[in-house]
XYZ file of C-alpha atoms in Angstrom:
565
model
C 134.628 82.088 98.436
C 133.049 85.150 96.870
C 130.105 87.224 98.150
C 127.908 88.705 95.410
C 125.275 91.354 96.159
C 122.714 92.277 93.473
C 120.962 95.454 94.622
C 118.608 96.299 93.158
C 117.410 93.339 91.123
C 115.893 95.020 88.078
C 113.081 94.072 85.684
C 110.798 93.228 88.608
C 108.085 95.119 90.530
C 109.510 96.786 93.604
C 112.872 96.676 95.343
C 114.737 93.437 95.904
C 118.279 92.715 97.013
C 119.802 89.258 96.603
C 123.051 88.143 98.270
C 124.788 84.891 97.432
C 127.961 83.172 98.554
C 129.770 81.419 95.704
C 132.448 78.771 96.164
C 133.975 76.892 93.278
C 131.619 78.595 90.865
C 128.511 77.321 92.714
C 126.108 79.141 95.036
C 126.129 77.578 98.513
C 124.170 80.189 100.493
C 121.655 82.906 99.647
C 119.603 85.693 101.188
C 116.645 87.552 99.653
C 115.936 91.005 101.068
C 112.939 93.160 100.228
C 114.116 96.733 100.851
C 110.725 98.434 100.928
C 108.041 98.534 103.601
C 104.419 97.846 102.835
C 102.207 99.765 105.272
C 98.734 99.487 103.761
C 97.544 97.053 106.420
C 98.091 99.829 108.935
C 96.240 102.317 106.758
C 93.270 99.922 106.486
C 92.718 99.572 110.175
C 89.766 101.660 111.289
C 88.312 101.986 107.796
C 84.866 100.947 106.589
C 85.040 97.365 105.378
C 83.005 98.235 102.274
C 85.781 100.491 100.975
C 88.731 98.307 101.943
C 89.154 96.923 98.392
C 89.747 100.414 96.991
C 92.758 100.812 99.235
C 93.889 97.184 99.098
C 94.439 97.237 95.361
C 97.070 99.928 96.018
C 99.253 97.243 97.576
C 100.734 97.202 94.081
C 100.675 99.186 90.873
C 100.867 95.922 88.885
C 98.790 93.393 90.825
C 95.874 95.773 91.384
C 92.807 93.722 90.531
C 93.990 90.712 92.464
C 94.115 92.557 95.793
C 90.792 94.254 95.095
C 89.095 90.894 94.529
C 90.803 89.163 97.460
C 89.735 92.052 99.680
C 86.027 91.958 98.790
C 86.076 88.145 99.021
C 87.503 88.418 102.579
C 84.689 90.705 103.682
C 82.056 88.590 101.882
C 83.482 85.491 103.584
C 83.094 87.147 106.994
C 79.458 87.925 106.152
C 78.744 84.529 104.488
C 77.451 86.629 101.581
C 76.481 85.016 98.295
C 77.580 86.717 95.083
C 75.299 86.900 91.984
C 76.410 84.623 89.207
C 76.859 87.508 86.762
C 79.183 89.195 89.235
C 81.275 86.022 89.554
C 81.670 85.795 85.759
C 82.533 89.496 85.402
C 85.136 89.228 88.193
C 86.546 86.086 86.591
C 86.951 87.787 83.197
C 88.732 90.723 84.808
C 91.076 88.344 86.650
C 91.765 86.364 83.479
C 92.498 89.538 81.482
C 94.811 90.776 84.216
C 96.624 87.446 84.456
C 97.235 87.208 80.687
C 98.663 90.731 80.680
C 100.883 89.934 83.671
C 102.207 86.654 82.217
C 102.950 88.095 78.758
C 104.803 91.072 80.217
C 106.752 88.938 82.674
C 108.084 86.542 80.070
C 108.796 88.878 77.177
C 109.591 92.210 78.773
C 110.991 91.329 82.203
C 112.810 88.014 81.883
C 113.316 86.833 78.290
C 116.388 89.025 77.872
C 118.130 86.887 80.508
C 118.294 84.266 77.743
C 118.146 86.300 74.493
C 121.321 88.087 73.280
C 120.192 90.945 71.051
C 123.775 91.623 69.851
C 123.688 88.265 68.024
C 120.624 89.233 65.985
C 122.535 90.926 63.114
C 124.226 87.583 62.409
C 120.910 85.792 61.862
C 119.557 84.498 58.542
C 115.902 85.666 58.461
C 114.907 82.860 56.087
C 116.381 80.241 58.424
C 114.772 81.942 61.423
C 111.383 81.884 59.679
C 111.767 78.200 58.975
C 112.508 77.491 62.672
C 109.606 79.631 63.858
C 107.126 78.210 61.384
C 108.181 74.724 62.467
C 107.174 75.463 66.054
C 103.865 77.254 65.455
C 101.433 78.477 62.813
C 101.690 82.153 63.920
C 101.305 84.472 60.958
C 103.890 86.926 62.387
C 106.766 84.521 61.739
C 107.348 85.384 58.074
C 110.825 86.027 56.677
C 109.773 89.579 55.857
C 108.614 90.265 59.402
C 111.808 88.869 60.887
C 114.033 90.713 58.410
C 112.307 93.994 59.342
C 113.017 93.376 63.039
C 116.635 92.484 62.283
C 117.011 95.751 60.362
C 115.703 97.729 63.372
C 118.173 96.006 65.679
C 121.060 96.633 63.306
C 120.179 100.306 63.245
C 119.958 100.426 67.051
C 123.331 98.803 67.454
C 124.922 101.011 64.795
C 123.708 104.115 66.620
C 125.811 103.146 69.650
C 122.881 103.900 71.941
C 121.066 100.795 73.046
C 118.740 102.604 75.401
C 116.867 100.181 77.648
C 119.035 97.348 76.281
C 122.358 99.013 77.152
C 123.150 97.096 80.351
C 122.349 93.510 79.339
C 124.868 90.719 79.859
C 125.394 90.409 76.097
C 128.059 87.918 75.118
C 127.857 86.093 78.465
C 129.068 82.479 78.162
C 125.705 81.267 79.520
C 123.900 82.743 76.485
C 123.342 79.733 74.166
C 120.741 80.666 71.564
C 121.606 80.731 67.878
C 121.325 84.138 66.132
C 118.124 82.913 64.440
C 116.368 81.979 67.710
C 117.507 85.257 69.286
C 115.825 87.001 66.324
C 112.592 85.017 66.689
C 112.232 85.700 70.404
C 113.097 89.398 70.098
C 110.582 89.755 67.257
C 107.944 88.320 69.584
C 109.135 90.654 72.361
C 108.061 93.556 70.146
C 104.774 91.921 69.077
C 103.968 91.191 72.719
C 103.795 94.928 73.419
C 100.579 95.075 71.418
C 99.018 91.903 72.780
C 99.563 92.740 76.452
C 97.608 95.910 75.652
C 94.654 93.894 74.410
C 94.432 92.002 77.690
C 94.377 95.357 79.501
C 91.423 96.405 77.337
C 89.409 93.480 78.716
C 90.116 94.641 82.266
C 89.356 98.280 81.467
C 86.045 97.572 79.678
C 84.731 95.571 82.621
C 86.523 97.345 85.470
C 86.099 100.929 84.333
C 89.842 101.565 84.138
C 93.152 99.825 84.609
C 95.227 99.830 86.706
C 92.996 100.113 89.757
C 89.558 98.966 88.663
C 86.458 100.845 89.825
C 83.585 98.382 89.457
C 83.840 96.179 92.545
C 81.638 96.211 95.648
C 81.306 93.981 98.672
C 78.441 91.858 97.406
C 79.181 91.824 93.689
C 80.012 94.372 90.997
C 78.581 97.739 89.943
C 78.282 96.819 86.227
C 74.737 97.641 85.216
C 73.213 95.193 82.707
C 70.569 96.407 80.256
C 70.547 95.058 76.719
C 68.477 98.074 75.601
C 70.898 100.734 76.828
C 74.102 101.942 75.171
C 75.502 103.037 78.558
C 75.472 99.618 80.248
C 76.583 96.052 79.714
C 74.873 95.106 76.435
C 75.422 92.843 73.443
C 77.708 95.363 71.726
C 80.009 95.426 74.737
C 79.975 91.647 75.076
C 80.769 91.386 71.357
C 83.654 93.804 71.770
C 85.094 91.628 74.531
C 84.799 88.540 72.352
C 86.542 90.268 69.475
C 89.477 91.345 71.647
C 89.867 87.872 73.152
C 89.789 86.264 69.707
C 92.692 88.537 68.692
C 94.622 87.857 71.878
C 94.217 84.088 72.253
C 96.191 83.022 69.152
C 99.225 84.935 70.417
C 99.027 83.221 73.793
C 98.610 79.719 72.347
C 100.702 79.916 69.186
C 103.505 82.275 70.303
C 103.855 82.554 74.080
C 103.606 78.798 74.735
C 105.745 77.940 71.719
C 108.484 80.399 72.792
C 108.819 79.009 76.304
C 109.032 75.519 74.807
C 111.719 76.703 72.395
C 113.626 78.200 75.309
C 113.369 74.966 77.314
C 114.685 72.975 74.349
C 117.759 75.204 74.013
C 118.421 75.489 77.773
C 117.618 71.954 79.035
C 119.983 72.332 81.983
C 117.541 74.788 83.556
C 115.042 71.948 83.853
C 117.412 70.623 86.558
C 118.356 73.877 88.294
C 116.499 76.103 90.713
C 114.132 73.575 92.275
C 114.394 74.947 95.812
C 111.390 74.456 98.116
C 109.435 71.498 96.731
C 106.241 72.200 98.714
C 103.582 73.742 96.510
C 100.418 75.684 97.332
C 97.612 76.670 94.949
C 94.073 77.775 95.786
C 90.869 77.139 93.816
C 89.594 79.983 91.657
C 87.250 81.121 88.873
C 84.017 80.222 90.704
C 81.115 79.008 88.599
C 78.210 79.653 90.961
C 76.919 82.187 93.504
C 78.001 80.111 96.528
C 81.445 79.398 95.051
C 81.127 75.624 95.353
C 82.508 74.845 91.891
C 85.682 76.198 90.279
C 87.458 76.055 86.932
C 90.885 76.041 88.545
C 91.591 73.479 91.295
C 93.533 74.110 94.487
C 95.710 71.907 96.572
C 98.892 71.261 98.492
C 101.881 69.101 97.402
C 104.609 68.364 99.918
C 108.158 67.252 99.175
C 107.657 67.366 95.419
C 105.610 64.163 95.569
C 103.190 64.541 92.656
C 101.480 61.243 93.529
C 99.958 62.875 96.608
C 97.882 66.051 96.551
C 95.796 67.375 99.432
C 92.968 69.144 97.642
C 91.720 72.570 98.717
C 88.176 72.152 97.454
C 86.762 75.557 98.362
C 87.504 78.882 100.049
C 86.159 77.698 103.373
C 88.914 75.097 103.740
C 89.376 74.806 107.533
C 92.815 73.169 107.346
C 94.202 75.998 105.201
C 92.994 78.621 107.648
C 94.490 76.763 110.577
C 97.772 75.952 108.833
C 98.872 79.409 107.646
C 101.126 81.495 109.901
C 103.632 84.292 109.413
C 107.005 84.529 111.199
C 108.920 87.804 111.750
C 112.113 86.418 113.245
C 114.230 87.667 110.344
C 111.886 90.438 109.139
C 112.052 94.097 110.116
C 109.023 93.946 112.410
C 108.639 93.705 116.131
C 107.988 90.222 117.421
C 109.239 87.003 115.992
C 107.571 83.623 116.248
C 104.650 82.536 114.041
C 101.265 84.252 114.241
C 98.064 83.284 112.515
C 97.143 86.128 110.099
C 93.990 87.146 111.980
C 96.344 88.064 114.847
C 99.129 89.332 112.577
C 101.145 92.475 113.339
C 103.433 94.672 111.287
C 105.010 97.256 113.627
C 108.259 98.237 111.840
C 111.587 97.487 113.534
C 114.310 98.361 111.053
C 117.882 97.252 111.918
C 119.719 97.373 108.551
C 120.794 94.141 106.823
C 121.895 91.536 109.374
C 122.147 88.146 107.762
C 121.951 86.253 111.076
C 119.150 88.463 112.405
C 116.697 90.731 110.583
C 117.373 91.442 106.899
C 114.107 91.988 104.970
C 110.648 93.598 105.097
C 109.093 90.299 103.998
C 107.716 87.978 106.673
C 108.092 84.194 106.547
C 104.714 82.534 105.802
C 104.460 78.869 106.699
C 101.916 76.108 106.057
C 101.880 73.763 109.068
C 105.384 75.074 109.772
C 106.761 74.460 106.243
C 107.801 76.953 103.557
C 105.726 76.766 100.401
C 106.267 77.707 96.788
C 103.419 79.627 95.153
C 102.870 80.635 91.551
C 101.951 79.208 88.118
C 104.245 76.223 88.776
C 102.267 75.311 91.907
C 99.034 75.924 89.988
C 100.081 73.618 87.134
C 101.569 70.869 89.320
C 98.493 70.737 91.546
C 96.204 70.646 88.481
C 98.269 67.991 86.685
C 98.647 65.794 89.763
C 94.882 66.151 90.449
C 94.002 64.973 86.944
C 92.556 68.347 85.939
C 91.797 67.863 82.222
C 92.598 71.375 80.979
C 95.909 71.469 82.891
C 96.926 68.099 81.542
C 96.002 68.978 77.961
C 98.119 72.139 77.803
C 100.977 70.672 79.834
C 101.191 67.658 77.537
C 101.028 69.977 74.546
C 104.054 71.863 75.903
C 105.980 68.600 76.401
C 105.203 67.580 72.804
C 106.379 70.949 71.441
C 109.678 70.683 73.288
C 110.220 67.153 71.990
C 109.494 68.349 68.462
C 112.400 70.776 68.632
C 115.161 68.422 69.746
C 113.640 65.179 70.974
C 113.920 66.194 74.628
C 111.493 64.242 76.802
C 110.159 66.452 79.634
C 108.091 65.099 82.526
C 105.976 66.831 85.143
C 108.783 66.297 87.668
C 111.125 68.314 85.411
C 108.849 71.326 85.884
C 110.164 71.606 89.441
C 112.906 73.910 88.242
C 113.798 77.383 87.004
C 112.704 76.577 83.447
C 109.622 74.812 84.789
C 108.415 78.091 86.236
C 108.680 79.746 82.823
C 106.878 76.856 81.151
C 104.172 76.763 83.796
C 103.427 80.444 83.308
C 102.767 79.932 79.558
C 100.808 76.738 80.218
C 98.608 78.566 82.716
C 98.150 81.377 80.169
C 96.974 78.894 77.510
C 94.526 77.460 80.022
C 93.225 80.934 80.942
C 92.851 81.862 77.297
C 90.510 78.892 76.839
C 88.602 79.804 79.999
C 88.223 83.451 78.930
C 85.902 82.511 76.079
C 84.106 79.989 78.301
C 83.315 82.569 81.003
C 82.331 85.195 78.453
C 79.901 82.683 76.955
C 78.563 81.802 80.427
C 78.015 85.512 81.165
C 76.330 86.158 77.806
C 74.027 83.131 78.176
C 73.071 84.094 81.690
C 72.174 87.617 80.617
C 70.174 86.384 77.623
C 68.297 84.084 79.988
C 67.012 87.218 81.704
C 69.329 87.524 84.731
C 70.561 91.087 85.201
C 71.512 90.888 88.867
C 75.074 91.926 89.779
C 74.883 92.938 93.451
C 73.743 91.566 96.801
C 73.835 94.274 99.500
C 75.886 93.466 102.650
C 74.540 93.853 106.183
C 77.158 94.116 108.937
C 76.416 92.761 112.449
C 77.327 94.712 115.564
C 79.869 92.161 116.872
C 83.297 91.015 115.693
C 83.541 88.833 112.595
C 86.493 87.396 110.695
C 86.945 86.473 107.063
C 89.558 85.319 104.558
C 89.542 85.956 100.823
C 91.509 83.709 98.441
C 92.645 84.226 94.857
C 95.055 82.291 92.643
C 96.807 85.427 91.389
C 99.347 85.511 88.505
C 102.152 85.046 91.014
C 100.291 82.445 93.052
C 98.196 81.864 96.162
C 96.942 85.167 97.615
C 94.914 85.499 100.804
C 93.554 88.570 102.645
C 92.619 88.091 106.294
C 90.279 90.568 108.000
C 88.841 91.169 111.417
C 85.770 93.451 111.370
C 83.805 95.048 114.236
C 80.697 97.119 113.533
C 81.598 97.252 109.851
C 85.119 98.573 110.490
C 88.462 96.781 110.078
C 90.241 96.173 113.366
C 92.942 94.067 111.749
C 93.949 93.459 108.115
C 96.692 91.136 106.850
C 97.597 90.153 103.321
C 99.642 86.986 102.739
C 100.716 87.479 99.141
C 102.416 85.116 96.666
C 105.752 86.922 96.776
C 105.672 86.781 100.577
C 105.557 82.981 100.271
C 108.326 82.919 97.633
C 110.605 85.689 98.957
C 110.286 84.383 102.521
C 113.395 84.804 104.662
C 114.559 82.206 107.152
C 112.033 81.461 109.886
C 112.618 81.019 113.632
C 114.087 77.558 112.910
C 116.471 78.989 110.339
C 114.641 77.338 107.384
C 114.902 79.526 104.244
C 112.173 80.226 101.698
C 111.854 79.474 97.961
C 114.003 82.262 96.499
C 116.869 81.449 98.818
C 116.743 77.664 98.467
C 116.279 77.768 94.683
C 119.633 79.503 94.274
C 121.601 76.873 96.122
C 123.653 74.838 93.645
C 123.303 77.405 90.856
C 126.413 77.858 88.760
C 127.938 81.338 88.488
C 130.446 81.526 85.602
C 131.282 85.235 86.028
C 130.922 86.780 89.502
C 130.868 90.246 87.871
C 127.876 89.214 85.743
C 125.745 86.814 87.831
C 123.308 86.068 85.022
C 122.455 82.590 86.326
C 121.257 84.030 89.642
C 119.000 86.522 87.849
C 117.475 83.821 85.680
C 116.254 81.842 88.689
C 115.100 84.897 90.666
C 113.243 86.276 87.620
C 111.524 82.897 87.108
C 109.402 83.650 90.188
C 108.263 87.012 88.760
C 109.059 88.960 91.971
C 106.598 91.591 93.106
C 107.931 93.371 96.172
C 105.222 96.044 96.458
C 104.271 98.378 97.797
C 105.995 101.337 99.428
C 108.376 104.055 98.349
C 110.915 106.476 99.819
C 111.650 109.964 98.521
C 115.214 110.751 97.500
C 116.796 113.589 95.546
C 118.950 112.942 92.495
C 122.093 112.437 94.576
C 120.380 109.796 96.693
C 119.883 111.992 99.769
C 116.725 111.201 101.724
C 114.274 114.087 101.588
C 111.624 112.901 104.033
C 110.895 110.056 106.392
C 107.344 109.020 107.159
C 106.638 107.014 110.311
C 103.331 105.211 110.866
C 102.593 104.836 114.588
């Protein structure tokens, strides 16, 4: 038996350690340890509830908008405050732009190189590569000339002997299976994706004032002024600019991103049967279509035991069962206390003990839904939508299945998505869905403005007594909820149950592990010195371990320690 420790796991947000025990080339036990403390809930206590979102989006330097929106929704929920329709559409467009950026970056720049061997690219035939690429999509950037130019750049990089950011890849690993031509195609799109992720950021910045950390939100709506006769406000020129950017971005999402994940699945079919882990799935409804948030473009629901024939729908954000079912357990997390607490009563007093696999070993708590671990993320989003009969989800999921079959005849079913490769496919399927919805919500906003509605804000009024609220959002990494207790307009408790908390959950008081840990069980490990297979499954969740940092000098010596009492 061999013990493998990967610390830190790179190409993720934050600090993550993964330990696995391998026997006979197979993982039989795993631990996921977040090695950074998030203390923003403590900072938020005692602050004015109207400014909470400004701090909350600092939970992360990547997932900024999602925490800002979940925060204002939590306060608005506590106040039963309606949000102007224009504000809903503007928020939705920001969230869509952010999600498209996140998904593109995750696949191409954080995880694709787990499967793509750049040292094989010089062996490729650009003409053959172009034929393969053009057979899978109509993307104009798949020409032989384009691919030959990329190959030339890679040859020069390799010849220089200095691979830079590519210098520590597991090149030549026996689990790398792509032909030189497919390696060339995917790496070419890696480079192209750098430009298209920027376009999605432009959408966020135009509406949010800046990115990361948008500036336009307010409890009660948004601060985007609408005046078609002013150059300084939301007007037809700005709406037209947004449409132009989206029309540039959408073809890449639908013709390249989706096609590339399908190509990857066709060449690595074994990963459609690895990494299932926790088969309980949680997604929440999002992209509201009205002021009262009674209708949504993305459905929510719960699937237990991987049974896609049964979905408990979460119809709206006031879902009483959801609020009652969610708890967090600190038995194996570096906090005082142990057993499950409902988030309104949640605590996060640090209690660091170093890594103790049978005791406390992570800063992540163990969220549970009616006592069960849940998997969150695009996979949960797609499975809930598909099982619910959601037309847009089914259309793009079936399109993905058809594209995979066109490569090598492989027949993929929704059940096969419950896997490592399924998480990659689901992220591109969700991106294709969001790209369609982006133009829809821009059209809804434009029509509403042209109909004479320029309202974007409904002022809050805080009562003198204690109130509680919960704000949901189906973030890029999955179901996010912020839980607040407010007294006289000030936070007395604040808890965020984030997607990675669900997925990176440690064992709970009953010893039941979370999705990361269970998904690794049964994974092959060909080379214990290069545990590529472990990284593929961990990266498929798109870990986001934010947010905290410690100050060290260049030799690793701690400079300062900050304690929050």
